[in-house]
Structures are given as structure tokens and as C-alpha cells.
Amino acid sequence: MARHVVAPAAEIPPGGRKVVEAAGKRIVVFNLEGEFFALLDRCPHQGGALSGGILCGLTQSEEPGTYRFSRSGEFIRCPWHQWEFDIRTGKSWFDPRRTKVRQFPVAVEEGAALVEGPYQAETFPVRVEDSYVVLEA
Amino acid sequence: MTTAAIDCDLHPAVPGVATLLPYMDDYWRHTLVERGIEVLESSSYPPNAPSSVRADWRGPKGGAPSTVAQLQAQALDRWGAAAGILNPMFPVQLPFSRDMSAAMARAVNDWVRAEWLDRDARLRASILLPNGVEEAVAEIERLAPDIRFVQGMVLCMGEIPLGRREWWPVHAALEKHGLPLAIHAGSAWRHPPTSVGWPSWYVEEYTSNSYGFQASLASLVTEGVFQKHPGLKVVLVESGVSWLPGFLWRLTKSWKGVRFEVPWLDRPPAEIVRDHVRMTIRPFDAPEDGETVSRLLDHLRSDEMLLWATDWPHAHFDGDATVPPGFPEGLLPKIMVDNPRATYARLREGGSA
Ligand code: FES
């Protein structure tokens, strides 16, 4: 696995998402309140691009007729058949053990650290004073 | 056939309203006579339709068999079952008056008790439930102490979908007493039997029962009845079988995309149905070759769901062919003995009067 500098961190604000390419894969990077998560941009069901889906929260229930809504914005719903995936884990909500989307480690690094290290940023210049999203793929 | 077999669907016919009068209080006895209500027939089972009563089981005037002696000669003794469950089809669901519906249901249940259960120790029965929720609960409470009543019975096309919260007191009462909810083919005729309006022909209406069953199942599952009442079992009676796998596939597939609409469902609808729902095997609604039948049974993904039933005296087979053609021999002990006993707690407890 190589580490790829895929975007300036400022390009993906909280609540935002961006599709990037790394190691020949389409990957979607999410920013949840400053924490970054990266998922393969391909639904495990039939291949819908998750990046085109709507963000939602988690709806649970103690018993029929009660609703508990939490974690607003932390789930992505596939645009094709609306399966829900937890952005933090890549797991589907209805079948977390068997139905999950591949996740990639992702971090934010300072440009100053990156210019010295063995990183590749194929499509844009890395500036010492900015920070960048770095993905392992 | 194994001698421990349990026939899960037998229909004792009420010959006419006069038969029920001795089981009614003074008011209803008087008023039914005064109003001239002598017969009540539902067009779900037209008396002369060949399917309603097998030709060799009709009485001298073509009527449906209505005595224990006929049941014994035509089915119970002839096939040697250990027990049989009576599901009376007298249409107590038709009257718009809740009180009349309840008076008729009480009379039918007491008639079944006195003239059938008391005359053959092998017999068990459904509690025929009236339309009103309070009246249905009262009837369950009245009869539950007699453990020969093994379930409560409604029709697949009633006044409202069976999962709706209005119905929950009935589900609670059934669960409390260890009684499954039997849903039988037939309509209370409050709604057209198809969702696009009134059909013209009997064949359309007959076929439409499977939509009624599908709607009832979808309602029970999505409203969360089995989360609220985890001990409740449901038995689909005379539902046909072959429609179920395709329906469950669609219900489950669609649920995956709108799970958040019914968040109380903690697992896929197909799994919930496999755990809670059972169905009788007549009619079976499948081709006759063994290979197709085996594939269908594979698609059910469970060998616990089916219950043996002859559906006497409805006409599904000739002679003594009590098992649908192509049905695997190896499954017979399960559907004839193990599955009924697992479904009906009261059959395991013995239950002679
Ligand atoms: S392709 Fe994503 S839910 Fe079907």
C-alpha cells in the first residue's frame, strides 16, 4: 500500500465529500466534523457510486412507533437502491457483517511534512503552509 | 400416513342460522327469527362452486357436510389422523353490526364445542373471532380456558390491515394465552378483493386471496407486531404456498432501501416471517412435478413453515391423495407431526376436555 496525497484538506469542508483517484481506484473522501473517512466509491450491491448518494443519519427504535434519530450526516445512502452505509466503518446498517464497502486509512498531514517524505501528489503542487488529505491505497 | 398426523384445516359447516339459535341469548334468538335471517352465505365460498365442497362429500341435497359422523367417515377415520383442527367458516365477518357479529361468533364457537369437540376427543378448534376488537378480545378470554381451542381465526381480507395498532389488543390476548393467529382465506367484503376495484368473476376473486394474504403479512411485519409480541405465531390457512418466496424476496429487497421508515425491524422481513409464520399445504398452488416442488421448498429456506392439512371438505384432490403431488416423502413426518406440534403449544399439552 502506498500513501497518496489526494487533495488539499480545505477542499473538503465539514459535511463535504470529494471523489479522488488513488492506485487506480475511485475513492470518496468524507469530512465528518473535521474527521476524514475514505470509502471505495462503489456500492457492494450493484456498483452504484456512493458519492452521488444523500447523507443521512441513523434511525433506530426501541419499539414500534418510537423513533430515535442520531449521528446526523454520518451515513451515506447509495443513490441506486438506498442502502445505508456507515461512513465511519463502511458497514451497511441492515447487514453489517456481510455487506460492507471497502474502507481506506486516511489522515491529514501538514504540507511541511509532506515535501520531505516519500509521498506522491500527482495532480497538484504541495505547499509547505497548507495541509493535505493523505490516503493509503 | 403416520398415525400421529395432525390435520390443520377442517371445515365444519353450519347448516343454517337455525342451528345456531340454541346457542344465542333470548334477544338474538328472537331478533334473528323476527328479521328472517335464515341463512348467511359469503360469496367467498359459493355453495354450488365445485371447489367449495368435494362432490362425493356433499349431502343428499348437495349441502356441505355438517356433522362429526361425516367428518369421521370422510376424513378423520379414513385417513387415521391423531388430531384435527376445526376452522368454522360461518361468515360472522359479514354483519356490519359489531354486536351481531359477536353474537354469531359466540354461537358458532359454542356450537363447535358442544357438537364437535365434545363428540370426538381428537378434535381441536379455532376461536372464530368477530369483527370488533373488544369483542374479539372478549371471545378469546371467554374460550381460552378450554385448551381444545388452539388458535384465534380471522379472514385475510377484513376491515383493516391486521398489523395496525387497533388490532394489537387481539395480538396481545392471543400471545398471552399461547394461541396463534390463524388467517384464513376469505373476505368480510368491506373492500374490493383486488386493489384496483371489483372483479367480475369468481376466478378473479378466488385468486385475489393471495393478495389479501400478502397485504396482511406485510402489515403484520412492517407494523412491528412481532417485535411487540415476540411470542405470537401466525398460521396462514388455505393461503396457497408458492407465492410466498417471491413475495418475501420483494418485501425484503425493498426494506433494505427504506429500513429507516420502519426502524423497529431488527432483521430482514423474510427472516421474521420464517420465524413467526406457518402455512397449511392445501391449496399448494404449485406444478405437480417433484423437481419443481423441491425447488419451491428450497426457496422457502425453511422446512418448519408448512403444516399438513386436507382442507376437508373443500375440493383439492380426488380419493385419498392427501399430500400434494411431487411433495417429498421425507418431509411428511415434519409437516404432519413436528411442525403442527411446534406451532400449537396446546397440542403439546394434550388438551382433552
Ligand atoms: S447499488 Fe447500491 S444499493 Fe444497490
Tab-separated table of N, CA and C in Angstrom, chain B residues 67-210:
chain	number	residue	atom	x	y	z
B	67	THR	N	-71.748	-32.691	10.167
B	67	THR	CA	-71.791	-33.467	11.413
B	67	THR	C	-70.441	-34.153	11.653
B	68	VAL	N	-70.218	-34.474	12.910
B	68	VAL	CA	-68.995	-35.198	13.261
B	68	VAL	C	-68.941	-36.538	12.533
B	69	ALA	N	-70.107	-37.194	12.409
B	69	ALA	CA	-70.113	-38.511	11.755
B	69	ALA	C	-69.581	-38.395	10.323
B	70	GLN	N	-69.984	-37.320	9.620
B	70	GLN	CA	-69.487	-37.146	8.245
B	70	GLN	C	-67.983	-36.891	8.228
B	71	LEU	N	-67.531	-36.063	9.162
B	71	LEU	CA	-66.098	-35.789	9.230
B	71	LEU	C	-65.316	-37.074	9.493
B	72	GLN	N	-65.825	-37.890	10.412
B	72	GLN	CA	-65.128	-39.135	10.748
B	72	GLN	C	-65.064	-40.061	9.540
B	73	ALA	N	-66.221	-40.221	8.878
B	73	ALA	CA	-66.273	-41.169	7.757
B	73	ALA	C	-65.461	-40.676	6.564
B	74	GLN	N	-65.560	-39.367	6.294
B	74	GLN	CA	-64.940	-38.850	5.072
B	74	GLN	C	-63.451	-38.550	5.233
B	75	ALA	N	-63.037	-38.213	6.445
B	75	ALA	CA	-61.655	-37.747	6.603
B	75	ALA	C	-60.945	-38.371	7.797
B	76	LEU	N	-61.433	-38.091	8.982
B	76	LEU	CA	-60.648	-38.387	10.182
B	76	LEU	C	-60.351	-39.879	10.340
B	77	ASP	N	-61.393	-40.712	10.303
B	77	ASP	CA	-61.172	-42.156	10.443
B	77	ASP	C	-60.514	-42.718	9.192
B	78	ARG	N	-60.956	-42.195	8.076
B	78	ARG	CA	-60.492	-42.726	6.806
B	78	ARG	C	-58.978	-42.557	6.657
B	79	TRP	N	-58.477	-41.412	7.081
B	79	TRP	CA	-57.033	-41.177	6.936
B	79	TRP	C	-56.274	-41.396	8.229
B	80	GLY	N	-56.997	-41.611	9.302
B	80	GLY	CA	-56.343	-42.004	10.549
B	80	GLY	C	-55.519	-40.937	11.236
B	81	ALA	N	-55.930	-39.681	11.149
B	81	ALA	CA	-55.157	-38.631	11.821
B	81	ALA	C	-55.349	-38.693	13.333
B	82	ALA	N	-54.329	-38.252	14.056
B	82	ALA	CA	-54.400	-38.256	15.515
B	82	ALA	C	-55.221	-37.088	16.031
B	83	ALA	N	-55.197	-35.995	15.276
B	83	ALA	CA	-55.915	-34.802	15.717
B	83	ALA	C	-56.280	-33.982	14.489
B	84	GLY	N	-57.331	-33.181	14.648
B	84	GLY	CA	-57.735	-32.313	13.549
B	84	GLY	C	-58.200	-30.981	14.106
B	85	ILE	N	-57.897	-29.923	13.367
B	85	ILE	CA	-58.274	-28.585	13.829
B	85	ILE	C	-59.442	-28.068	12.995
B	86	LEU	N	-60.524	-27.717	13.685
B	86	LEU	CA	-61.737	-27.252	13.015
B	86	LEU	C	-61.674	-25.738	12.819
B	87	ASN	N	-61.870	-25.312	11.585
B	87	ASN	CA	-61.903	-23.876	11.279
B	87	ASN	C	-63.261	-23.523	10.689
B	88	PRO	N	-64.205	-23.107	11.538
B	88	PRO	CA	-65.554	-22.843	11.032
B	88	PRO	C	-65.572	-21.595	10.150
B	89	MET	N	-66.241	-21.727	8.993
B	89	MET	CA	-66.239	-20.626	8.030
B	89	MET	C	-67.556	-19.858	8.013
B	90	PHE	N	-68.445	-20.137	8.972
B	90	PHE	CA	-69.682	-19.370	9.004
B	90	PHE	C	-69.320	-17.881	9.048
B	91	PRO	N	-69.909	-17.076	8.121
B	91	PRO	CA	-69.361	-15.719	7.896
B	91	PRO	C	-69.801	-14.677	8.923
B	92	VAL	N	-69.312	-14.830	10.141
B	92	VAL	CA	-69.627	-13.840	11.187
B	92	VAL	C	-69.006	-12.481	10.862
B	93	GLN	N	-68.143	-12.459	9.848
B	93	GLN	CA	-67.491	-11.195	9.475
B	93	GLN	C	-68.402	-10.311	8.627
B	94	LEU	N	-69.507	-10.880	8.115
B	94	LEU	CA	-70.345	-10.097	7.195
B	94	LEU	C	-71.187	-9.009	7.864
B	95	PRO	N	-71.839	-9.267	9.012
B	95	PRO	CA	-72.727	-8.226	9.560
B	95	PRO	C	-71.961	-6.938	9.861
B	96	PHE	N	-72.581	-5.807	9.539
B	96	PHE	CA	-71.945	-4.528	9.859
B	96	PHE	C	-72.104	-4.203	11.337
B	97	SER	N	-73.107	-4.796	11.975
B	97	SER	CA	-73.279	-4.603	13.411
B	97	SER	C	-72.221	-5.426	14.138
B	98	ARG	N	-71.425	-4.748	14.951
B	98	ARG	CA	-70.432	-5.478	15.738
B	98	ARG	C	-71.105	-6.440	16.692
B	99	ASP	N	-72.248	-6.017	17.226
B	99	ASP	CA	-72.932	-6.867	18.193
B	99	ASP	C	-73.425	-8.151	17.545
B	100	MET	N	-73.963	-8.015	16.329
B	100	MET	CA	-74.447	-9.231	15.658
B	100	MET	C	-73.273	-10.145	15.300
B	101	SER	N	-72.190	-9.525	14.845
B	101	SER	CA	-71.002	-10.307	14.522
B	101	SER	C	-70.546	-11.093	15.751
B	102	ALA	N	-70.536	-10.431	16.902
B	102	ALA	CA	-70.069	-11.089	18.128
B	102	ALA	C	-71.046	-12.170	18.584
B	103	ALA	N	-72.366	-11.888	18.481
B	103	ALA	CA	-73.351	-12.892	18.903
B	103	ALA	C	-73.227	-14.140	18.037
B	104	MET	N	-73.014	-13.933	16.753
B	104	MET	CA	-72.881	-15.085	15.855
B	104	MET	C	-71.592	-15.858	16.135
B	105	ALA	N	-70.504	-15.127	16.373
B	105	ALA	CA	-69.230	-15.812	16.647
B	105	ALA	C	-69.343	-16.641	17.922
B	106	ARG	N	-69.969	-16.065	18.952
B	106	ARG	CA	-70.130	-16.829	20.202
B	106	ARG	C	-70.949	-18.102	19.949
B	107	ALA	N	-72.012	-17.952	19.171
B	107	ALA	CA	-72.879	-19.108	18.915
B	107	ALA	C	-72.128	-20.181	18.122
B	108	VAL	N	-71.380	-19.762	17.099
B	108	VAL	CA	-70.638	-20.752	16.310
B	108	VAL	C	-69.629	-21.464	17.200
B	109	ASN	N	-68.908	-20.711	18.004
B	109	ASN	CA	-67.882	-21.338	18.847
B	109	ASN	C	-68.497	-22.308	19.857
B	110	ASP	N	-69.652	-21.932	20.394
B	110	ASP	CA	-70.297	-22.839	21.355
B	110	ASP	C	-70.888	-24.061	20.658
B	111	TRP	N	-71.382	-23.853	19.442
B	111	TRP	CA	-71.870	-24.994	18.638
B	111	TRP	C	-70.715	-25.955	18.330
B	112	VAL	N	-69.576	-25.412	17.936
B	112	VAL	CA	-68.400	-26.254	17.658
B	112	VAL	C	-68.016	-27.034	18.916
B	113	ARG	N	-68.056	-26.344	20.040
B	113	ARG	CA	-67.654	-27.002	21.280
B	113	ARG	C	-68.609	-28.147	21.625
B	114	ALA	N	-69.918	-27.872	21.558
B	114	ALA	CA	-70.893	-28.867	22.007
B	114	ALA	C	-71.080	-30.008	20.999
B	115	GLU	N	-71.071	-29.655	19.712
B	115	GLU	CA	-71.462	-30.682	18.738
B	115	GLU	C	-70.278	-31.296	17.995
B	116	TRP	N	-69.100	-30.790	18.234
B	116	TRP	CA	-67.914	-31.357	17.575
B	116	TRP	C	-66.858	-31.741	18.607
B	117	LEU	N	-66.352	-30.771	19.343
B	117	LEU	CA	-65.262	-31.074	20.287
B	117	LEU	C	-65.700	-32.094	21.332
B	118	ASP	N	-66.918	-31.952	21.830
B	118	ASP	CA	-67.387	-32.865	22.870
B	118	ASP	C	-67.674	-34.260	22.329
B	119	ARG	N	-67.694	-34.402	21.022
B	119	ARG	CA	-68.077	-35.704	20.447
B	119	ARG	C	-66.902	-36.483	19.877
B	120	ASP	N	-65.747	-35.873	19.800
B	120	ASP	CA	-64.589	-36.616	19.306
B	120	ASP	C	-63.337	-35.998	19.930
B	121	ALA	N	-62.669	-36.779	20.748
B	121	ALA	CA	-61.545	-36.251	21.537
B	121	ALA	C	-60.345	-35.875	20.671
B	122	ARG	N	-60.368	-36.288	19.407
B	122	ARG	CA	-59.244	-35.910	18.529
B	122	ARG	C	-59.356	-34.475	18.034
B	123	LEU	N	-60.517	-33.875	18.227
B	123	LEU	CA	-60.750	-32.573	17.591
B	123	LEU	C	-60.286	-31.401	18.450
B	124	ARG	N	-59.777	-30.396	17.744
B	124	ARG	CA	-59.434	-29.087	18.319
B	124	ARG	C	-60.122	-28.048	17.431
B	125	ALA	N	-60.121	-26.781	17.866
B	125	ALA	CA	-60.811	-25.786	17.035
B	125	ALA	C	-60.171	-24.416	17.148
B	126	SER	N	-60.422	-23.614	16.113
B	126	SER	CA	-60.114	-22.184	16.162
B	126	SER	C	-61.226	-21.472	16.904
B	127	ILE	N	-60.864	-20.412	17.612
B	127	ILE	CA	-61.872	-19.489	18.115
B	127	ILE	C	-62.180	-18.550	16.951
B	128	LEU	N	-63.406	-18.633	16.458
B	128	LEU	CA	-63.798	-17.754	15.363
B	128	LEU	C	-63.962	-16.342	15.940
B	129	LEU	N	-63.194	-15.387	15.441
B	129	LEU	CA	-63.202	-14.055	16.041
B	129	LEU	C	-64.171	-13.131	15.313
B	130	PRO	N	-64.973	-12.366	16.072
B	130	PRO	CA	-65.877	-11.388	15.455
B	130	PRO	C	-65.093	-10.167	14.982
B	131	ASN	N	-65.778	-9.231	14.313
B	131	ASN	CA	-65.079	-8.085	13.716
B	131	ASN	C	-64.514	-7.098	14.721
B	132	GLY	N	-65.267	-6.805	15.774
B	132	GLY	CA	-64.835	-5.762	16.692
B	132	GLY	C	-63.659	-6.209	17.544
B	133	VAL	N	-62.710	-5.300	17.748
B	133	VAL	CA	-61.519	-5.661	18.515
B	133	VAL	C	-61.883	-6.034	19.952
B	134	GLU	N	-62.707	-5.207	20.621
B	134	GLU	CA	-63.068	-5.518	22.008
B	134	GLU	C	-63.813	-6.845	22.071
B	135	GLU	N	-64.702	-7.068	21.114
B	135	GLU	CA	-65.474	-8.303	21.108
B	135	GLU	C	-64.564	-9.511	20.826
B	136	ALA	N	-63.571	-9.301	19.965
B	136	ALA	CA	-62.649	-10.403	19.663
B	136	ALA	C	-61.831	-10.760	20.904
B	137	VAL	N	-61.365	-9.724	21.610
B	137	VAL	CA	-60.597	-9.989	22.835
B	137	VAL	C	-61.475	-10.714	23.853
B	138	ALA	N	-62.727	-10.272	23.976
B	138	ALA	CA	-63.622	-10.908	24.944
B	138	ALA	C	-63.843	-12.378	24.595
B	139	GLU	N	-63.941	-12.665	23.311
B	139	GLU	CA	-64.173	-14.059	22.899
B	139	GLU	C	-62.940	-14.917	23.174
B	140	ILE	N	-61.764	-14.335	22.975
B	140	ILE	CA	-60.533	-15.070	23.308
B	140	ILE	C	-60.501	-15.356	24.804
B	141	GLU	N	-60.802	-14.331	25.617
B	141	GLU	CA	-60.758	-14.524	27.071
B	141	GLU	C	-61.815	-15.538	27.523
B	142	ARG	N	-62.955	-15.537	26.868
B	142	ARG	CA	-64.029	-16.449	27.255
B	142	ARG	C	-63.648	-17.909	26.995
B	143	LEU	N	-62.982	-18.150	25.855
B	143	LEU	CA	-62.759	-19.537	25.441
B	143	LEU	C	-61.356	-20.074	25.719
B	144	ALA	N	-60.422	-19.180	25.997
B	144	ALA	CA	-59.041	-19.646	26.211
B	144	ALA	C	-58.910	-20.692	27.327
B	145	PRO	N	-59.718	-20.633	28.382
B	145	PRO	CA	-59.570	-21.663	29.423
B	145	PRO	C	-59.813	-23.084	28.908
B	146	ASP	N	-60.552	-23.243	27.830
B	146	ASP	CA	-60.759	-24.576	27.238
B	146	ASP	C	-59.617	-24.822	26.257
B	147	ILE	N	-58.687	-25.701	26.647
B	147	ILE	CA	-57.473	-25.796	25.829
B	147	ILE	C	-57.678	-26.579	24.519
B	148	ARG	N	-58.930	-26.971	24.271
B	148	ARG	CA	-59.190	-27.543	22.948
B	148	ARG	C	-59.282	-26.452	21.882
B	149	PHE	N	-59.419	-25.226	22.296
B	149	PHE	CA	-59.316	-24.113	21.340
B	149	PHE	C	-57.844	-23.759	21.204
B	150	VAL	N	-57.318	-23.922	19.998
B	150	VAL	CA	-55.861	-23.834	19.838
B	150	VAL	C	-55.386	-22.565	19.140
B	151	GLN	N	-56.287	-21.760	18.589
B	151	GLN	CA	-55.875	-20.520	17.936
B	151	GLN	C	-57.100	-19.622	17.752
B	152	GLY	N	-56.865	-18.350	17.403
B	152	GLY	CA	-57.955	-17.444	17.047
B	152	GLY	C	-57.934	-17.250	15.543
B	153	MET	N	-59.103	-17.117	14.918
B	153	MET	CA	-59.118	-17.079	13.454
B	153	MET	C	-59.842	-15.859	12.887
B	154	VAL	N	-59.213	-15.235	11.896
B	154	VAL	CA	-59.802	-14.117	11.154
B	154	VAL	C	-59.634	-14.392	9.655
B	155	LEU	N	-60.168	-13.497	8.837
B	155	LEU	CA	-60.030	-13.653	7.387
B	155	LEU	C	-58.891	-12.778	6.867
B	156	CYS	N	-58.371	-13.158	5.690
B	156	CYS	CA	-57.233	-12.399	5.150
B	156	CYS	C	-57.671	-11.044	4.587
B	157	MET	N	-58.970	-10.867	4.366
B	157	MET	CA	-59.441	-9.562	3.887
B	157	MET	C	-60.548	-9.087	4.825
B	158	GLY	N	-60.161	-8.413	5.885
B	158	GLY	CA	-61.110	-7.970	6.885
B	158	GLY	C	-61.396	-6.488	6.741
B	159	GLU	N	-61.617	-5.820	7.885
B	159	GLU	CA	-61.967	-4.398	7.822
B	159	GLU	C	-60.738	-3.506	7.672
B	160	ILE	N	-59.665	-3.847	8.373
B	160	ILE	CA	-58.427	-3.064	8.270
B	160	ILE	C	-57.252	-4.039	8.268
B	161	PRO	N	-56.082	-3.588	7.814
B	161	PRO	CA	-54.918	-4.492	7.815
B	161	PRO	C	-54.606	-4.976	9.241
B	162	LEU	N	-54.234	-6.255	9.336
B	162	LEU	CA	-54.152	-6.905	10.649
B	162	LEU	C	-52.992	-6.448	11.520
B	163	GLY	N	-52.043	-5.743	10.921
B	163	GLY	CA	-50.915	-5.295	11.743
B	163	GLY	C	-51.164	-3.965	12.429
B	164	ARG	N	-52.205	-3.251	12.018
B	164	ARG	CA	-52.420	-1.898	12.540
B	164	ARG	C	-52.655	-1.927	14.044
B	165	ARG	N	-52.278	-0.811	14.699
B	165	ARG	CA	-52.261	-0.820	16.170
B	165	ARG	C	-53.630	-1.058	16.774
B	166	GLU	N	-54.686	-0.725	16.031
B	166	GLU	CA	-56.023	-1.004	16.554
B	166	GLU	C	-56.155	-2.479	16.912
B	167	TRP	N	-55.459	-3.334	16.164
B	167	TRP	CA	-55.589	-4.765	16.361
B	167	TRP	C	-54.718	-5.317	17.476
B	168	TRP	N	-53.825	-4.517	18.003
B	168	TRP	CA	-52.834	-5.072	18.924
B	168	TRP	C	-53.413	-5.716	20.174
B	169	PRO	N	-54.539	-5.222	20.700
B	169	PRO	CA	-55.091	-5.936	21.867
B	169	PRO	C	-55.419	-7.399	21.554
B	170	VAL	N	-55.826	-7.675	20.326
B	170	VAL	CA	-56.105	-9.062	19.931
B	170	VAL	C	-54.797	-9.857	19.913
B	171	HIS	N	-53.764	-9.266	19.312
B	171	HIS	CA	-52.474	-9.972	19.268
B	171	HIS	C	-51.957	-10.227	20.687
B	172	ALA	N	-52.161	-9.237	21.558
B	172	ALA	CA	-51.681	-9.389	22.944
B	172	ALA	C	-52.423	-10.522	23.646
B	173	ALA	N	-53.742	-10.571	23.456
B	173	ALA	CA	-54.526	-11.620	24.121
B	173	ALA	C	-54.126	-12.995	23.601
B	174	LEU	N	-53.923	-13.107	22.300
B	174	LEU	CA	-53.531	-14.397	21.729
B	174	LEU	C	-52.162	-14.821	22.265
B	175	GLU	N	-51.233	-13.861	22.265
B	175	GLU	CA	-49.884	-14.194	22.742
B	175	GLU	C	-49.925	-14.646	24.200
B	176	LYS	N	-50.712	-13.926	24.990
B	176	LYS	CA	-50.795	-14.238	26.420
B	176	LYS	C	-51.238	-15.684	26.652
B	177	HIS	N	-52.162	-16.149	25.826
B	177	HIS	CA	-52.695	-17.494	26.023
B	177	HIS	C	-51.984	-18.558	25.188
B	178	GLY	N	-50.915	-18.182	24.500
B	178	GLY	CA	-50.210	-19.167	23.674
B	178	GLY	C	-51.026	-19.625	22.476
B	179	LEU	N	-51.856	-18.727	21.952
B	179	LEU	CA	-52.700	-19.063	20.800
B	179	LEU	C	-52.155	-18.379	19.546
B	180	PRO	N	-51.879	-19.115	18.481
B	180	PRO	CA	-51.529	-18.456	17.219
B	180	PRO	C	-52.728	-17.697	16.640
B	181	LEU	N	-52.414	-16.733	15.776
B	181	LEU	CA	-53.448	-16.057	14.992
B	181	LEU	C	-53.553	-16.793	13.660
B	182	ALA	N	-54.716	-17.397	13.410
B	182	ALA	CA	-54.927	-18.038	12.113
B	182	ALA	C	-55.563	-17.010	11.182
B	183	ILE	N	-55.007	-16.892	9.996
B	183	ILE	CA	-55.602	-16.014	8.987
B	183	ILE	C	-56.079	-16.908	7.859
B	184	HIS	N	-57.382	-16.921	7.666
B	184	HIS	CA	-57.957	-17.832	6.668
B	184	HIS	C	-58.314	-17.061	5.402
B	185	ALA	N	-58.278	-17.742	4.278
B	185	ALA	CA	-58.752	-17.147	3.030
B	185	ALA	C	-60.187	-16.669	3.224
B	186	GLY	N	-60.552	-15.611	2.496
B	186	GLY	CA	-61.921	-15.115	2.568
B	186	GLY	C	-61.949	-13.628	2.853
B	187	SER	N	-63.103	-13.028	2.608
B	187	SER	CA	-63.234	-11.584	2.742
B	187	SER	C	-64.450	-11.234	3.572
B	188	ALA	N	-64.339	-10.140	4.328
B	188	ALA	CA	-65.503	-9.587	5.021
B	188	ALA	C	-66.279	-8.675	4.073
B	189	TRP	N	-65.782	-8.505	2.861
B	189	TRP	CA	-66.452	-7.721	1.819
B	189	TRP	C	-66.631	-6.259	2.218
B	190	ARG	N	-65.640	-5.729	2.906
B	190	ARG	CA	-65.634	-4.299	3.180
B	190	ARG	C	-64.931	-3.540	2.068
B	191	HIS	N	-64.059	-4.245	1.365
B	191	HIS	CA	-63.252	-3.643	0.302
B	191	HIS	C	-63.306	-4.582	-0.899
B	192	PRO	N	-63.070	-4.034	-2.097
B	192	PRO	CA	-62.938	-4.948	-3.227
B	192	PRO	C	-61.767	-5.894	-2.955
B	193	PRO	N	-61.867	-7.134	-3.388
B	193	PRO	CA	-60.781	-8.075	-3.101
B	193	PRO	C	-59.523	-7.824	-3.939
B	194	THR	N	-59.579	-6.908	-4.891
B	194	THR	CA	-58.335	-6.510	-5.546
B	194	THR	C	-58.162	-5.015	-5.322
B	195	SER	N	-56.923	-4.556	-5.372
B	195	SER	CA	-56.670	-3.146	-5.076
B	195	SER	C	-57.028	-2.245	-6.250
B	196	VAL	N	-57.431	-2.824	-7.386
B	196	VAL	CA	-57.848	-1.977	-8.500
B	196	VAL	C	-59.366	-1.941	-8.662
B	197	GLY	N	-60.082	-2.579	-7.730
B	197	GLY	CA	-61.531	-2.500	-7.794
B	197	GLY	C	-62.177	-3.871	-7.852
B	198	TRP	N	-63.490	-3.842	-8.119
B	198	TRP	CA	-64.261	-5.088	-8.062
B	198	TRP	C	-64.007	-5.949	-9.279
B	199	PRO	N	-63.661	-7.200	-9.081
B	199	PRO	CA	-63.515	-8.120	-10.220
B	199	PRO	C	-64.889	-8.606	-10.680
B	200	SER	N	-64.939	-9.124	-11.885
B	200	SER	CA	-66.209	-9.606	-12.432
B	200	SER	C	-66.482	-11.066	-12.098
B	201	TRP	N	-65.424	-11.867	-11.960
B	201	TRP	CA	-65.608	-13.319	-11.975
B	201	TRP	C	-65.092	-13.973	-10.701
B	202	TYR	N	-65.671	-15.139	-10.444
B	202	TYR	CA	-65.249	-15.906	-9.280
B	202	TYR	C	-63.768	-16.235	-9.346
B	203	VAL	N	-63.294	-16.574	-10.550
B	203	VAL	CA	-61.880	-16.978	-10.643
B	203	VAL	C	-60.955	-15.824	-10.238
B	204	GLU	N	-61.372	-14.602	-10.539
B	204	GLU	CA	-60.560	-13.456	-10.113
B	204	GLU	C	-60.561	-13.315	-8.600
B	205	GLU	N	-61.756	-13.459	-8.032
B	205	GLU	CA	-61.882	-13.313	-6.581
B	205	GLU	C	-61.102	-14.415	-5.871
B	206	TYR	N	-61.212	-15.634	-6.373
B	206	TYR	CA	-60.519	-16.772	-5.748
B	206	TYR	C	-59.018	-16.510	-5.721
B	207	THR	N	-58.515	-16.054	-6.869
B	207	THR	CA	-57.076	-15.805	-6.973
B	207	THR	C	-56.651	-14.643	-6.081
B	208	SER	N	-57.556	-13.683	-5.905
B	208	SER	CA	-57.172	-12.470	-5.182
B	208	SER	C	-56.902	-12.727	-3.709
B	209	ASN	N	-57.282	-13.895	-3.206
B	209	ASN	CA	-56.967	-14.176	-1.801
B	209	ASN	C	-55.467	-14.089	-1.529
B	210	SER	N	-54.657	-14.454	-2.513
B	210	SER	CA	-53.216	-14.391	-2.235
B	210	SER	C	-52.755	-12.944	-2.044
